[in-house]
DNA sequence: TATTGTTATACTCTATAACTATA
DNA sequence: TATAGTTATAGAGTATAACAATA
């Protein structure tokens, strides 16, 4: 152990604590940068996946987002109200609704993505491209632990 | 751009999205690992800082935790109810209350820290020590951007 | 005027449980 | 029996605005 690391308070050496604090910073800046009328992070994420996977069901979308189906109802409802996607019937299974982005939805998605990228580029300007890639890779590794948790 | 990075969905390349997903995984495992009666993450963090900085005021503690003073009332109240800290009057300024951990509070803090470390060691076992240190360093860098945000 | 602790309040995000209609 | 979408509800966690006491 070096002199430097020995003096770092224990709380600051926990991944969970740093993760939460960094998440709050990025999330706060997202909202400040995109403004009040913009898509909230989770709504933006959902729209992105609908654009990427046309005809996706709500259950599949919830699985991909890592949230419960019930939580998705309000998100999809907001996107439908904004005219950014449509719930389409699926022939052969009346239970399922295929989510399809409207042309305006695809435009809004691209537009939002550009603004999110700009916000991250500005906020994370202190990180090199390599550092940013490393960070994303490490976070992705943690995400993969989702299936092997305690309890 | 390599073939590999070109095929990664855009959402997956956003720091914010990966940060949130990883945060949910770690936070969920914390709760599963420490159990129902345990200190919630934010209560544990507050106690840790009170042990580390005896006589700290609520305002200073809120600043260190990056939350509002109003949000700290319930946290300190819970710690006091559990007998883990005391609010002490400060001679010279009747507005301020000095927070001091009780002996039991210090014990509970050490005990919780050991369990949190065990939970992180297990959950983050897929990361090498070096990767974990890198991750914390990168997250700490993002935390420092808290003061130079948009809006 | 400014600061400390506090209350009241609201908002966001998430989860659980139960329901319906289908399969 | 199981699945898709939905509703109702509750629980964290956070923020803002206002207040009394004190500086």
PDB file of C-alpha atoms in Angstrom, chain B:
ATOM      1  CA  UNK B   1     -13.492   2.976 -36.220  1.00  0.00           C
ATOM      2  CA  UNK B   2     -12.987  -0.761 -35.935  1.00  0.00           C
ATOM      3  CA  UNK B   3     -15.469  -3.398 -37.061  1.00  0.00           C
ATOM      4  CA  UNK B   4     -16.045  -4.227 -33.431  1.00  0.00           C
ATOM      5  CA  UNK B   5     -16.972  -0.775 -32.164  1.00  0.00           C
ATOM      6  CA  UNK B   6     -19.085  -0.085 -35.232  1.00  0.00           C
ATOM      7  CA  UNK B   7     -21.423  -2.904 -34.281  1.00  0.00           C
ATOM      8  CA  UNK B   8     -21.999  -1.849 -30.694  1.00  0.00           C
ATOM      9  CA  UNK B   9     -25.434  -0.238 -30.361  1.00  0.00           C
ATOM     10  CA  UNK B  10     -25.190   3.479 -29.740  1.00  0.00           C
ATOM     11  CA  UNK B  11     -27.010   3.361 -26.430  1.00  0.00           C
ATOM     12  CA  UNK B  12     -24.423   0.944 -25.109  1.00  0.00           C
ATOM     13  CA  UNK B  13     -21.684   3.443 -25.880  1.00  0.00           C
ATOM     14  CA  UNK B  14     -23.145   6.165 -23.681  1.00  0.00           C
ATOM     15  CA  UNK B  15     -21.455   6.644 -20.335  1.00  0.00           C
ATOM     16  CA  UNK B  16     -24.697   7.719 -18.688  1.00  0.00           C
ATOM     17  CA  UNK B  17     -26.580   4.589 -19.679  1.00  0.00           C
ATOM     18  CA  UNK B  18     -23.842   2.218 -18.567  1.00  0.00           C
ATOM     19  CA  UNK B  19     -23.392   4.205 -15.372  1.00  0.00           C
ATOM     20  CA  UNK B  20     -27.035   3.875 -14.478  1.00  0.00           C
ATOM     21  CA  UNK B  21     -27.227   0.168 -15.248  1.00  0.00           C
ATOM     22  CA  UNK B  22     -24.056  -0.596 -13.292  1.00  0.00           C
ATOM     23  CA  UNK B  23     -25.291   1.531 -10.399  1.00  0.00           C
ATOM     24  CA  UNK B  24     -28.551  -0.416 -10.280  1.00  0.00           C
ATOM     25  CA  UNK B  25     -26.641  -3.709 -10.193  1.00  0.00           C
ATOM     26  CA  UNK B  26     -24.331  -2.653  -7.369  1.00  0.00           C
ATOM     27  CA  UNK B  27     -27.104  -1.014  -5.367  1.00  0.00           C
ATOM     28  CA  UNK B  28     -29.359  -4.047  -5.760  1.00  0.00           C
ATOM     29  CA  UNK B  29     -26.607  -6.374  -4.619  1.00  0.00           C
ATOM     30  CA  UNK B  30     -25.816  -4.137  -1.645  1.00  0.00           C
ATOM     31  CA  UNK B  31     -29.388  -4.484  -0.408  1.00  0.00           C
ATOM     32  CA  UNK B  32     -29.529  -8.219  -1.086  1.00  0.00           C
ATOM     33  CA  UNK B  33     -26.179  -8.800   0.618  1.00  0.00           C
ATOM     34  CA  UNK B  34     -26.711  -6.654   3.711  1.00  0.00           C
ATOM     35  CA  UNK B  35     -30.341  -7.558   4.289  1.00  0.00           C
ATOM     36  CA  UNK B  36     -33.481  -5.794   5.395  1.00  0.00           C
ATOM     37  CA  UNK B  37     -32.511  -4.437   8.784  1.00  0.00           C
ATOM     38  CA  UNK B  38     -29.175  -3.077   7.590  1.00  0.00           C
ATOM     39  CA  UNK B  39     -28.260   0.546   7.065  1.00  0.00           C
ATOM     40  CA  UNK B  40     -29.310   1.820   3.649  1.00  0.00           C
ATOM     41  CA  UNK B  41     -26.408   2.988   1.463  1.00  0.00           C
ATOM     42  CA  UNK B  42     -26.950   6.660   2.153  1.00  0.00           C
ATOM     43  CA  UNK B  43     -27.325   6.089   5.918  1.00  0.00           C
ATOM     44  CA  UNK B  44     -24.150   4.031   5.941  1.00  0.00           C
ATOM     45  CA  UNK B  45     -22.293   6.736   4.020  1.00  0.00           C
ATOM     46  CA  UNK B  46     -23.445   9.401   6.455  1.00  0.00           C
ATOM     47  CA  UNK B  47     -22.396   7.350   9.480  1.00  0.00           C
ATOM     48  CA  UNK B  48     -18.999   6.709   7.929  1.00  0.00           C
ATOM     49  CA  UNK B  49     -18.377  10.433   7.556  1.00  0.00           C
ATOM     50  CA  UNK B  50     -19.557  11.170  11.101  1.00  0.00           C
ATOM     51  CA  UNK B  51     -17.077   8.598  12.415  1.00  0.00           C
ATOM     52  CA  UNK B  52     -14.349  10.043  10.233  1.00  0.00           C
ATOM     53  CA  UNK B  53     -15.124  13.677  11.063  1.00  0.00           C
ATOM     54  CA  UNK B  54     -16.314  13.880  14.673  1.00  0.00           C
ATOM     55  CA  UNK B  55     -18.269  17.037  15.549  1.00  0.00           C
ATOM     56  CA  UNK B  56     -19.241  17.572  11.906  1.00  0.00           C
ATOM     57  CA  UNK B  57     -22.326  19.743  11.399  1.00  0.00           C
ATOM     58  CA  UNK B  58     -25.322  18.652   9.358  1.00  0.00           C
ATOM     59  CA  UNK B  59     -24.629  21.345   6.772  1.00  0.00           C
ATOM     60  CA  UNK B  60     -21.053  20.201   6.303  1.00  0.00           C
ATOM     61  CA  UNK B  61     -22.145  16.589   6.154  1.00  0.00           C
ATOM     62  CA  UNK B  62     -24.740  17.396   3.497  1.00  0.00           C
ATOM     63  CA  UNK B  63     -22.070  19.172   1.452  1.00  0.00           C
ATOM     64  CA  UNK B  64     -19.726  16.206   1.709  1.00  0.00           C
ATOM     65  CA  UNK B  65     -22.465  13.785   0.710  1.00  0.00           C
ATOM     66  CA  UNK B  66     -23.600  16.006  -2.143  1.00  0.00           C
ATOM     67  CA  UNK B  67     -27.209  16.187  -0.963  1.00  0.00           C
ATOM     68  CA  UNK B  68     -29.450  18.937   0.419  1.00  0.00           C
ATOM     69  CA  UNK B  69     -29.587  19.710   4.132  1.00  0.00           C
ATOM     70  CA  UNK B  70     -33.284  18.886   4.171  1.00  0.00           C
ATOM     71  CA  UNK B  71     -32.589  15.392   2.942  1.00  0.00           C
ATOM     72  CA  UNK B  72     -30.180  14.773   5.766  1.00  0.00           C
ATOM     73  CA  UNK B  73     -32.725  15.263   8.535  1.00  0.00           C
ATOM     74  CA  UNK B  74     -34.268  11.819   8.123  1.00  0.00           C
ATOM     75  CA  UNK B  75     -30.870  10.170   7.772  1.00  0.00           C
ATOM     76  CA  UNK B  76     -29.458  11.708  10.949  1.00  0.00           C
ATOM     77  CA  UNK B  77     -32.781  11.045  12.672  1.00  0.00           C
ATOM     78  CA  UNK B  78     -32.565   7.359  11.840  1.00  0.00           C
ATOM     79  CA  UNK B  79     -28.973   7.128  13.056  1.00  0.00           C
ATOM     80  CA  UNK B  80     -29.930   8.866  16.292  1.00  0.00           C
ATOM     81  CA  UNK B  81     -32.941   6.574  16.799  1.00  0.00           C
ATOM     82  CA  UNK B  82     -30.692   3.563  16.343  1.00  0.00           C
ATOM     83  CA  UNK B  83     -28.376   4.978  18.980  1.00  0.00           C
ATOM     84  CA  UNK B  84     -25.483   5.234  16.534  1.00  0.00           C
ATOM     85  CA  UNK B  85     -24.865   8.967  16.881  1.00  0.00           C
ATOM     86  CA  UNK B  86     -25.817  11.944  19.022  1.00  0.00           C
ATOM     87  CA  UNK B  87     -26.636  15.541  18.223  1.00  0.00           C
ATOM     88  CA  UNK B  88     -24.524  17.653  20.574  1.00  0.00           C
ATOM     89  CA  UNK B  89     -24.832  21.379  21.229  1.00  0.00           C
ATOM     90  CA  UNK B  90     -21.902  23.491  20.133  1.00  0.00           C
ATOM     91  CA  UNK B  91     -20.718  26.186  22.560  1.00  0.00           C
ATOM     92  CA  UNK B  92     -20.482  29.485  20.728  1.00  0.00           C
ATOM     93  CA  UNK B  93     -23.074  28.851  18.011  1.00  0.00           C
ATOM     94  CA  UNK B  94     -26.507  27.730  19.063  1.00  0.00           C
ATOM     95  CA  UNK B  95     -27.554  27.095  15.465  1.00  0.00           C
ATOM     96  CA  UNK B  96     -25.167  24.220  14.940  1.00  0.00           C
ATOM     97  CA  UNK B  97     -25.424  20.661  16.183  1.00  0.00           C
ATOM     98  CA  UNK B  98     -22.234  18.638  16.281  1.00  0.00           C
ATOM     99  CA  UNK B  99     -22.748  15.060  15.167  1.00  0.00           C
ATOM    100  CA  UNK B 100     -20.808  12.511  17.193  1.00  0.00           C
ATOM    101  CA  UNK B 101     -20.864   8.750  16.726  1.00  0.00           C
ATOM    102  CA  UNK B 102     -21.548   6.686  19.827  1.00  0.00           C
ATOM    103  CA  UNK B 103     -19.246   3.747  20.643  1.00  0.00           C
ATOM    104  CA  UNK B 104     -21.986   1.499  19.296  1.00  0.00           C
ATOM    105  CA  UNK B 105     -22.144   3.684  16.195  1.00  0.00           C
ATOM    106  CA  UNK B 106     -18.443   3.239  15.568  1.00  0.00           C
ATOM    107  CA  UNK B 107     -18.805  -0.512  15.993  1.00  0.00           C
ATOM    108  CA  UNK B 108     -21.819  -0.597  13.655  1.00  0.00           C
ATOM    109  CA  UNK B 109     -19.896   1.444  11.118  1.00  0.00           C
ATOM    110  CA  UNK B 110     -16.918  -0.894  11.136  1.00  0.00           C
ATOM    111  CA  UNK B 111     -19.186  -3.900  10.973  1.00  0.00           C
ATOM    112  CA  UNK B 112     -21.150  -2.485   8.040  1.00  0.00           C
ATOM    113  CA  UNK B 113     -17.971  -1.477   6.241  1.00  0.00           C
ATOM    114  CA  UNK B 114     -16.679  -5.037   6.478  1.00  0.00           C
ATOM    115  CA  UNK B 115     -19.902  -6.359   5.028  1.00  0.00           C
ATOM    116  CA  UNK B 116     -19.947  -3.762   2.257  1.00  0.00           C
ATOM    117  CA  UNK B 117     -16.364  -4.638   1.376  1.00  0.00           C
ATOM    118  CA  UNK B 118     -17.292  -8.325   1.274  1.00  0.00           C
ATOM    119  CA  UNK B 119     -20.267  -7.586  -0.970  1.00  0.00           C
ATOM    120  CA  UNK B 120     -18.118  -5.566  -3.376  1.00  0.00           C
ATOM    121  CA  UNK B 121     -15.313  -8.128  -3.324  1.00  0.00           C
ATOM    122  CA  UNK B 122     -17.765 -10.843  -4.284  1.00  0.00           C
ATOM    123  CA  UNK B 123     -19.856  -8.890  -6.799  1.00  0.00           C
ATOM    124  CA  UNK B 124     -16.851  -7.280  -8.481  1.00  0.00           C
ATOM    125  CA  UNK B 125     -14.754 -10.414  -8.516  1.00  0.00           C
ATOM    126  CA  UNK B 126     -14.588 -10.223 -12.296  1.00  0.00           C
ATOM    127  CA  UNK B 127     -12.459  -7.096 -12.010  1.00  0.00           C
ATOM    128  CA  UNK B 128      -8.781  -7.232 -11.173  1.00  0.00           C
ATOM    129  CA  UNK B 129      -7.469  -5.016  -8.392  1.00  0.00           C
ATOM    130  CA  UNK B 130      -5.992  -2.745 -11.038  1.00  0.00           C
ATOM    131  CA  UNK B 131      -9.276  -2.530 -12.939  1.00  0.00           C
ATOM    132  CA  UNK B 132     -11.131  -1.698  -9.770  1.00  0.00           C
ATOM    133  CA  UNK B 133      -8.676   1.052  -8.923  1.00  0.00           C
ATOM    134  CA  UNK B 134      -8.942   2.401 -12.457  1.00  0.00           C
ATOM    135  CA  UNK B 135     -12.714   2.399 -12.277  1.00  0.00           C
ATOM    136  CA  UNK B 136     -12.736   4.289  -8.989  1.00  0.00           C
ATOM    137  CA  UNK B 137     -10.243   6.813 -10.328  1.00  0.00           C
ATOM    138  CA  UNK B 138     -12.357   7.440 -13.442  1.00  0.00           C
ATOM    139  CA  UNK B 139     -15.545   7.779 -11.409  1.00  0.00           C
ATOM    140  CA  UNK B 140     -13.800  10.180  -9.048  1.00  0.00           C
ATOM    141  CA  UNK B 141     -12.798  12.297 -12.040  1.00  0.00           C
ATOM    142  CA  UNK B 142     -16.416  12.522 -13.116  1.00  0.00           C
ATOM    143  CA  UNK B 143     -17.435  13.478  -9.595  1.00  0.00           C
ATOM    144  CA  UNK B 144     -15.080  16.428  -9.786  1.00  0.00           C
ATOM    145  CA  UNK B 145     -17.081  17.779 -12.729  1.00  0.00           C
ATOM    146  CA  UNK B 146     -19.906  18.452 -10.291  1.00  0.00           C
ATOM    147  CA  UNK B 147     -18.912  22.099 -10.077  1.00  0.00           C
ATOM    148  CA  UNK B 148     -18.596  22.785 -13.792  1.00  0.00           C
ATOM    149  CA  UNK B 149     -21.907  21.486 -15.023  1.00  0.00           C
ATOM    150  CA  UNK B 150     -24.284  22.899 -17.614  1.00  0.00           C
ATOM    151  CA  UNK B 151     -27.244  25.068 -16.670  1.00  0.00           C
TER     152      UNK B 151
END
